[in-house]
Structures are given as structure tokens and as C-alpha cells.
Coordinates of C-alpha atoms and ligand atoms in Angstrom, one line a residue:
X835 CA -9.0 22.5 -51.1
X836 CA -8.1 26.0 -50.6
X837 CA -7.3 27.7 -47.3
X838 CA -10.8 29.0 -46.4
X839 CA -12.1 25.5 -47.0
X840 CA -9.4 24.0 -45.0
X841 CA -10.2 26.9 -42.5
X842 CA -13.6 26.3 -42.5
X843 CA -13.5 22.4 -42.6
X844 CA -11.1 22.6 -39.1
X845 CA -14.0 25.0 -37.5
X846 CA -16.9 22.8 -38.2
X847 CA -14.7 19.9 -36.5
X848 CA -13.7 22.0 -34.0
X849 CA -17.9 23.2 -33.8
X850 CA -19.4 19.6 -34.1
X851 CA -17.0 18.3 -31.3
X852 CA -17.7 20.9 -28.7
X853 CA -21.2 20.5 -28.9
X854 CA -20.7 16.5 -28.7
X855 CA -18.8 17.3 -25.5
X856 CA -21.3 17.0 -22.6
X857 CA -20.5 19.9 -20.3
X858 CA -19.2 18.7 -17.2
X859 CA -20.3 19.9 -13.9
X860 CA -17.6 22.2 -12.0
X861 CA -16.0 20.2 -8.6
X862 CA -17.3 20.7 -5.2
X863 CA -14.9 23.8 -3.4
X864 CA -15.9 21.4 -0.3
X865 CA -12.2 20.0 0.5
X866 CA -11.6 16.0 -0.8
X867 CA -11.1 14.4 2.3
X868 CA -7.5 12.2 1.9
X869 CA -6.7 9.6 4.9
X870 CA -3.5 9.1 5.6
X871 CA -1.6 6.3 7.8
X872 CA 1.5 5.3 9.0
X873 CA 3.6 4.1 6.6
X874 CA 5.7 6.5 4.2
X875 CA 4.8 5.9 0.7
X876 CA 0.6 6.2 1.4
X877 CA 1.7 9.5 2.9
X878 CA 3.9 10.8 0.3
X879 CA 1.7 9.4 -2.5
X880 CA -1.4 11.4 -0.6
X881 CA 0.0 14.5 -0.2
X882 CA 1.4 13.4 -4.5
X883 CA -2.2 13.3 -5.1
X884 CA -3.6 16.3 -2.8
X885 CA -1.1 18.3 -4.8
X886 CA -2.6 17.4 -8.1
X887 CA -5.9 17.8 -6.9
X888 CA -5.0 21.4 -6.0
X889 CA -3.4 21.7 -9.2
X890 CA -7.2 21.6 -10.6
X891 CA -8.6 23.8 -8.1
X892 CA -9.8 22.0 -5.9
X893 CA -9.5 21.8 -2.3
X894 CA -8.1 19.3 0.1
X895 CA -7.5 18.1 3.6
X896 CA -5.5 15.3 4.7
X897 CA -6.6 13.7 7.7
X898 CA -4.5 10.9 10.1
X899 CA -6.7 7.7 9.8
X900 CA -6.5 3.9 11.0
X901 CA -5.5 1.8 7.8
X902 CA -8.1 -0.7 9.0
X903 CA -11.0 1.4 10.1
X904 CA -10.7 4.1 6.9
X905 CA -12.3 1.5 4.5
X906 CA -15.4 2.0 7.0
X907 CA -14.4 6.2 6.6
X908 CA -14.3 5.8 2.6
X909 CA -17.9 3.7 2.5
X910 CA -19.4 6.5 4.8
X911 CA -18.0 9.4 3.0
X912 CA -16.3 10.5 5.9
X913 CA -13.2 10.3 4.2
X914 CA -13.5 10.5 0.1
X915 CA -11.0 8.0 -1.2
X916 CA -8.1 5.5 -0.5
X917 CA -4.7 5.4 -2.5
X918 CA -3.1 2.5 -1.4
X919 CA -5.0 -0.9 -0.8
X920 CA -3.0 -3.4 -0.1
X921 CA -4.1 -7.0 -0.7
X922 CA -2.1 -8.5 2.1
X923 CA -3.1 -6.4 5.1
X924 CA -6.5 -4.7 4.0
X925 CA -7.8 -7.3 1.3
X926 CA -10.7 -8.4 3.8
X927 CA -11.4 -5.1 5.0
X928 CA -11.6 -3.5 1.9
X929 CA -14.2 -6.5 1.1
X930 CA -16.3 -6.1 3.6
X931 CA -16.8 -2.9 3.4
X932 CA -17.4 -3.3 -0.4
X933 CA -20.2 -6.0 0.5
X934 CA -21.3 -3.8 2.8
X935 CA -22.2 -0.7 0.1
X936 CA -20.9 3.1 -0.2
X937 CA -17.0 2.5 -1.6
X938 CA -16.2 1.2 -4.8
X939 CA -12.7 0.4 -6.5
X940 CA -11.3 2.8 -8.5
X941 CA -8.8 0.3 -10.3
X942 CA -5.3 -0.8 -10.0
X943 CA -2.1 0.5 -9.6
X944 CA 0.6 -0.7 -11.6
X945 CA 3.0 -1.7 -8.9
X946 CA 2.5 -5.9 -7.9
X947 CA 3.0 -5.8 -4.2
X948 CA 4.2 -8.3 -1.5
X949 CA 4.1 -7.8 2.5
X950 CA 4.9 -10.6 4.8
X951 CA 7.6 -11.7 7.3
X952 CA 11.0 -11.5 5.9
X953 CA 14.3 -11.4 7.2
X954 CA 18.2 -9.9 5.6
X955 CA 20.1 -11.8 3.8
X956 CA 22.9 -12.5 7.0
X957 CA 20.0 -14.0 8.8
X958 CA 19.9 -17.0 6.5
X959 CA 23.7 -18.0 8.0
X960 CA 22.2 -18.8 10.9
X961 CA 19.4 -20.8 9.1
X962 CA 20.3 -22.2 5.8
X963 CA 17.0 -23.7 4.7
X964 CA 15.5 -20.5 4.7
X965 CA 13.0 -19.1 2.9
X966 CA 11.1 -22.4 3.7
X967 CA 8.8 -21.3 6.3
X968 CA 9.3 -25.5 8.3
X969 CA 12.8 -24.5 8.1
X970 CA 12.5 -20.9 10.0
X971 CA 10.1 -22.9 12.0
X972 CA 13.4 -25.8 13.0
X973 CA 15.2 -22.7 13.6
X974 CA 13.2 -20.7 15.9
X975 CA 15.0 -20.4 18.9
X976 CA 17.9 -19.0 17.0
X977 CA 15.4 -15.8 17.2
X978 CA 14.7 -15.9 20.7
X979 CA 14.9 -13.0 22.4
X980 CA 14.2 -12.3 26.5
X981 CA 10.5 -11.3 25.6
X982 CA 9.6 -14.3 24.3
X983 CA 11.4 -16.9 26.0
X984 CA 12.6 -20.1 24.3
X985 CA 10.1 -19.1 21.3
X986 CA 11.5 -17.2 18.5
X987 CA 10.4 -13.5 18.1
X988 CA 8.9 -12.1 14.8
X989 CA 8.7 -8.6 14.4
X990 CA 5.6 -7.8 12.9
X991 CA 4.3 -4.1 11.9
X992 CA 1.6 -2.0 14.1
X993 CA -1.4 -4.0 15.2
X994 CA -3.3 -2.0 12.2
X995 CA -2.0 -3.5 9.0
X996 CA -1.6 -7.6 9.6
X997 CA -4.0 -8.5 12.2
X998 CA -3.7 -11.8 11.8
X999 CA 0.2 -13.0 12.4
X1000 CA -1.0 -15.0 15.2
X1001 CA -3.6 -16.8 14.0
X1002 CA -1.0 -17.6 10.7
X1003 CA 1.4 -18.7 14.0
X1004 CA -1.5 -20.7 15.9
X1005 CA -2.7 -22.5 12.5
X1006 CA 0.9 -23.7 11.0
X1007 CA 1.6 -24.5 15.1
X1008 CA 5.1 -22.4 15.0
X1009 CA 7.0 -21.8 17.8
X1010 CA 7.2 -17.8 17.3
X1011 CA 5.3 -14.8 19.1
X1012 CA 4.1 -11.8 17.5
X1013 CA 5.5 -8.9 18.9
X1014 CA 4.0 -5.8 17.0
X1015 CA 6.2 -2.9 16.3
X1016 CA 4.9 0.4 17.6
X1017 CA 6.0 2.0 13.9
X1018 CA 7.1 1.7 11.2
X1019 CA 10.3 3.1 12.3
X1020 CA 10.8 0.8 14.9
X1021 CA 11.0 -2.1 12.3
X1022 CA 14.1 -0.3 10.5
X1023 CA 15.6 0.8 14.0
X1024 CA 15.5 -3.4 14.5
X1025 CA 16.8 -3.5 11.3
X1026 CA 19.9 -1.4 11.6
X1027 CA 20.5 -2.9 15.1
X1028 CA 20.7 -6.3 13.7
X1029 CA 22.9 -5.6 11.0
X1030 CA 25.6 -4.3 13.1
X1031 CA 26.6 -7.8 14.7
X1032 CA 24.6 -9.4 12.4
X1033 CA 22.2 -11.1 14.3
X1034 CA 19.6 -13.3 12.6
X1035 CA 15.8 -11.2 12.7
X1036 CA 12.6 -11.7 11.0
X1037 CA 10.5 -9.1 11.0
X1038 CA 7.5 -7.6 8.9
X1039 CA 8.4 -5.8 5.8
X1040 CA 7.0 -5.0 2.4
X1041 CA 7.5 -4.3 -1.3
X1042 CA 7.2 -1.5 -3.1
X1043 CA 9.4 -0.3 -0.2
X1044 CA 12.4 1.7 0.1
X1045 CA 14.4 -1.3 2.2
X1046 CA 15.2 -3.7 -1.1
X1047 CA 17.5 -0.3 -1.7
X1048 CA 19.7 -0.7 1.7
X1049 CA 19.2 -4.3 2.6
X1050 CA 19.0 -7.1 0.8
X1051 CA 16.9 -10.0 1.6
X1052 CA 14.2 -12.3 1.3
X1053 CA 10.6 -13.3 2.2
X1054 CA 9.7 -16.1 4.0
X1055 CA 7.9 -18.7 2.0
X1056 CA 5.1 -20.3 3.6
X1057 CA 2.4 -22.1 2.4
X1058 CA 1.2 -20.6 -0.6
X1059 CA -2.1 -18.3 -0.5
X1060 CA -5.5 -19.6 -2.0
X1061 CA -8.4 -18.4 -2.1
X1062 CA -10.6 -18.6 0.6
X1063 CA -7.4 -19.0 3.0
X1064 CA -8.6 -16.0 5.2
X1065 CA -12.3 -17.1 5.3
X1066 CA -12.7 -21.0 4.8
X1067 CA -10.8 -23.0 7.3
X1068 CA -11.3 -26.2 6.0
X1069 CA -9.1 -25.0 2.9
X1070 CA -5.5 -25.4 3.2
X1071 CA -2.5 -27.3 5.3
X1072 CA -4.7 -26.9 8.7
X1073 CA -8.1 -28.1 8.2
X1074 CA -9.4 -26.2 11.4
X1075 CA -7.8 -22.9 11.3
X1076 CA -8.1 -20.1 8.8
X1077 CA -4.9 -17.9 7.6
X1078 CA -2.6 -21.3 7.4
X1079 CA -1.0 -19.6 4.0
X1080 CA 1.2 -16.6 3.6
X1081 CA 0.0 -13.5 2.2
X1082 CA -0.3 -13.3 -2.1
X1083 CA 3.2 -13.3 -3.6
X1084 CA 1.7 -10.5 -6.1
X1085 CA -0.8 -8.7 -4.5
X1086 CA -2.6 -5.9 -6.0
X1087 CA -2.3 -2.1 -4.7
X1088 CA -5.6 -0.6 -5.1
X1089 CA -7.8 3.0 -5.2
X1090 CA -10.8 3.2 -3.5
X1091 CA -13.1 5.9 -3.5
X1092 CA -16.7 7.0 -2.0
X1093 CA -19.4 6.2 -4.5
X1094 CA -20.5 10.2 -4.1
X1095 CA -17.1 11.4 -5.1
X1096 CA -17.6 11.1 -8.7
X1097 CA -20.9 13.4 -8.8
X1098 CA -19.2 16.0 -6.1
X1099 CA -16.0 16.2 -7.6
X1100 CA -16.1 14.7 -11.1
X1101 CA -12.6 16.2 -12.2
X1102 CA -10.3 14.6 -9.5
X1103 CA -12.7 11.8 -9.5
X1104 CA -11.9 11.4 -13.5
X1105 CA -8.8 11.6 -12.5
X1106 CA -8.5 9.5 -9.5
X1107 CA -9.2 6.5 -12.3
X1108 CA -6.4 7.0 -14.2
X1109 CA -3.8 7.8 -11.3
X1110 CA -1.2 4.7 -11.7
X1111 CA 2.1 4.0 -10.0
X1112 CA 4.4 1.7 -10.2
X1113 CA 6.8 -0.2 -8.1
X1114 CA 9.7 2.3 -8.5
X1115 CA 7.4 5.0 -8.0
X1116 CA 6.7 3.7 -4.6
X1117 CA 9.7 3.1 -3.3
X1118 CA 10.9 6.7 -4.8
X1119 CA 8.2 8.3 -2.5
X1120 CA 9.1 6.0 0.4
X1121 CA 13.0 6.5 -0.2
X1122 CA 12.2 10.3 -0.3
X1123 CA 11.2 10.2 3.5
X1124 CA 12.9 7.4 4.7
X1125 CA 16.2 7.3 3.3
X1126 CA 16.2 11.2 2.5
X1127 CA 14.7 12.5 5.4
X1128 CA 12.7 14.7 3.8
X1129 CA 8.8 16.3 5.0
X1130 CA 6.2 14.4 3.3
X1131 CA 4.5 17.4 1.8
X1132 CA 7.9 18.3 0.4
X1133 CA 8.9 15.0 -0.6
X1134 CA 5.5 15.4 -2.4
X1135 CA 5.7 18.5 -4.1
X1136 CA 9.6 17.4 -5.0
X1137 CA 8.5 13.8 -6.8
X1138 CA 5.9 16.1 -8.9
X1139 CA 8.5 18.1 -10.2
X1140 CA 10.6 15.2 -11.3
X1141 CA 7.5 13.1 -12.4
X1142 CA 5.9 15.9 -14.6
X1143 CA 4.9 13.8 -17.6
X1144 CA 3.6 11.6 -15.8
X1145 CA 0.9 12.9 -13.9
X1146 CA 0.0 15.8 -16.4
X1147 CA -1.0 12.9 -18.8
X1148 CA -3.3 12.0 -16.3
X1149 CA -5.1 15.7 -15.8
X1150 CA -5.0 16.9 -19.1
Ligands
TMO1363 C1 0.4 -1.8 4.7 N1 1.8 -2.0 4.4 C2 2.2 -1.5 3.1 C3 2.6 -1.3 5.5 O1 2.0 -3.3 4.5

């Protein structure tokens, strides 16, 4: 084949595929509405995902939302999509609002996650059978604290993520109250205050996370989830209570979006369904604000310049 052949050959290719290529609608200039809460990574890995959406053209606006509540936001269109659905805390309200029409799921993340009580490795000195949940159970009042009388205290995260610690507490019949944290940082503040005499805590905590990084440590085992363990109380150990089961040892980490979002903005929707992160992705954007110190926006805009291949394989 000589070179005009070739030449011409490579143009009709190049002809016969642009006019299989369906032309695509432009996005919507109206901003992509992106909720944010109130722990560090789903705000780093919004403001990760804003930035990428800008990088198309589009426009965005973040906006401070209740982690429970926004799945009712997302259905409605009020806000357009959700990065970071955890199993453990927002499994059922991500189902409900599912059954309920207007939100779909945009796939999986990578990462597996975990979130559930868990305590620092000194804390098991104190109480030797732990992880067993029975055995933090014998050693209760060895978490006692003036709040909560002769009852050991768990720590557990704001009253938006994990809603139902006390029902978990009422249906394996422990002798701990749930006192929620007011933030996130309040649960590391514990943490570091514990450490320095080291005095035996259990409190909520989470992985991808940038903690496994400082403090090393272990969940609490208890009974192991099944389905139908938040909904059907004559499933598991308690045959009258639901949540008598600890939260999936490897939960998902969801996207959710607005079932309009991929006809208003079908780039960043396209997108949107192949954005994946994994664990150490996480806990990079978490360790970025938490251990670093650093603005979320900046902490943002810093993980895209380190992450480059990644997320340009995902917008090219
Ligand atoms: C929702 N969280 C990741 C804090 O468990």
C-alpha cells in the first residue's frame, strides 16, 4: 500500500468513526450541586471531584448537607450527587430513598470500607479478650466515666452517621451508653487524650481513615452482620430487636446521583461512573486535612496534582 492509500485508508477510519459517534449534548452551565458533610475525606474527595468537574467546564457549588437527610436532597434533585455512601451508617437511607424513586447508584468505589466501635491497641491491657464484643461487654465499667455512671461509655460519632448505637446496645443488653461526639474532631481530641496515660476508650471510628496511620488498633467484633439485621428482628442473636449485629466487616463505598443528572450534565455524569478510589486514596485525602492541616479545597487541588493519571483516565 502506498502512502496515499495508507493516507486515505486512516481518513475514511477516521470519517466512518466520527459519524458513528452520536454527538453528545453540551452540559448544563447551571452549577452541579455537591453535598458535603462532616467528615474529612467526603469533603476533600468533593471538592477532588468539583475540581474535575470544572476542569470540563462546568460549574459547581458545594453545599453543607446532613449525611442522613442528603439521600432525600440527591432523590429530589436538590442536590445532584453523592460521593461517599457508606454501607454502615447510610445503607438504609440510601435504600429507602432508592425505593422511594429519583436517585440511582452510580457504582462502586474501589476502597472495602468498615465503620464501627473500635478502641487503640493499649486499651486491650485493660481488657484482654477484646475484640470479642461479650468480652468488652465483662469489661464495661473499666470504661466508665462520670457521665455515665457504673456503665461504660462508648464514644460514638455525631448523631448523623450511626443512628442506631443504642438500639445495637438495647438488643445485645450491654452495659454501655452512647454518648455522641459533637465532631469528628472531638473523637480524635478523645483519642489523643487517652493515649497520653493510656487509658482504655472505645469510641466510633472508621476505615478508609487517616487514624490506622497514627494509632494502631482494632474493631470490636460483635455479632456478625446478616442481612435483614437492620430490618427483620426475628433474625439474629436477639429475636425481638433489630440491629443485634455489628456493622459489615467490608462494606461498600458508593456514588449516588440524581436520575436527571445524566441528561443535564452528561459529561460529568459520564464521568461520575467511572470516578473510583481506593482505600489509600481515602485516607490520603483524609490525612491531607487531618494530619496535615491543610484547607480542604487545597488539599483538593494538591491530591489532583499528585493523582494526575489517575483521574485524567477517567475524563479523557
Ligand atoms: C460516615 N463515616 C465515614 C464517618 O462513618
Amino acid at each position: 500500500m502506498n502512502r496515499l492509500a495508507k493516507l486515505m485508508g486512516a481518513t475514511g477510519v477516521g470519517a466512518v468513526m466520527l459519524l458513528t459517534v452520536p454527538a453528545f449534548a453540551e452540559d448544563s452551565k447551571d452549577p452541579i450541586i455537591i453535598p458535603t458533610h462532616n467528615w474529612s475525606s467526603q469533603i476533600v474527595m468533593s471538592h477532588v471531584v468539583g475540581q474535575i468537574f470544572e476542569s470540563i467546564g462546568d460549574n459547581v457549588e458545594y453545599v453543607s448537607t446532613d449525611s442522613q437527610a442528603v439521600y432525600e436532597s440527591v432523590r429530589l434533585g436538590d442536590a445532584t450527587l453523592e460521593l461517599e455512601v457508606w454501607e454502615g451508617a447510610f445503607g438504609v437511607a440510601f435504600n429507602e430513598a432508592l425505593a422511594k424513586g429519583g436517585l440511582h447508584d452510580a457504582g462502586d468505589h474501589n476502597a472495602v470500607t468498615r465503620e464501627d466501635w473500635w478502641y487503640p491497641s493499649w486499651t486491650k491491657e485493660s481488657c484482654p479478650g477484646l475484640p470479642d464484643w461479650e468480652a468488652l461487654n465483662a469489661c464495661a465499667a473499666k470504661f466508665a466515666t462520670p457521665e455515665t455512671g457504673d456503665k461504660g461509655r462508648y464514644l460514638g460519632g455525631p448523631v448523623d452517621w450511626l443512628k442506631h448505637d443504642a438500639e445495637r446496645v438495647e438488643a445485645l443488653n450491654m452495659d454501655f451508653v452512647v454518648v455522641n461526639a459533637g465532631s469528628a474532631s472531638a473523637l480524635w481530641a478523645e483519642l489523643a487524650s487517652a493515649e497520653k496515660d493510656k487509658r482504655p476508650v472505645v469510641i466510633f471510628n472508621w476505615t478508609p481513615n487517616f487514624v490506622e496511620a497514627l494509632y494502631p488498633g482494632e474493631f470490636v467484633e460483635f455479632p456478625t452482620y446478616f442481612e435483614g439485621c437492620k430490618d427483620d428482628a426475628s433474625k439474629g442473636p436477639n429475636p425481638d430487636k433489630t440491629y443485634d449485629c455489628g456493622n459489615p466487616p467490608n462494606g461498600y463505598l458508593k456514588k449516588a446521583a440524581w436520575d436527571g443528572m445524566k441528561e443535564k450534565w452528561p459529561h460529568a455524569y459520564e464521568i461520575l461512573t467511572k470516578i473510583s478510589f481506593t482505600n489509600a486514596q481515602i485516607a490520603e485525602m483524609a490525612k491531607l486535612v487531618d494530619i496535615d492541616e491543610m484547607e480542604p479545597e487545597d488539599a483538593a487541588t494538591e491530591w489532583l496534582k499528585t493523582n494526575e493519571p489517575v483521574w485524567k483516565s477517567w475524563t479523557s
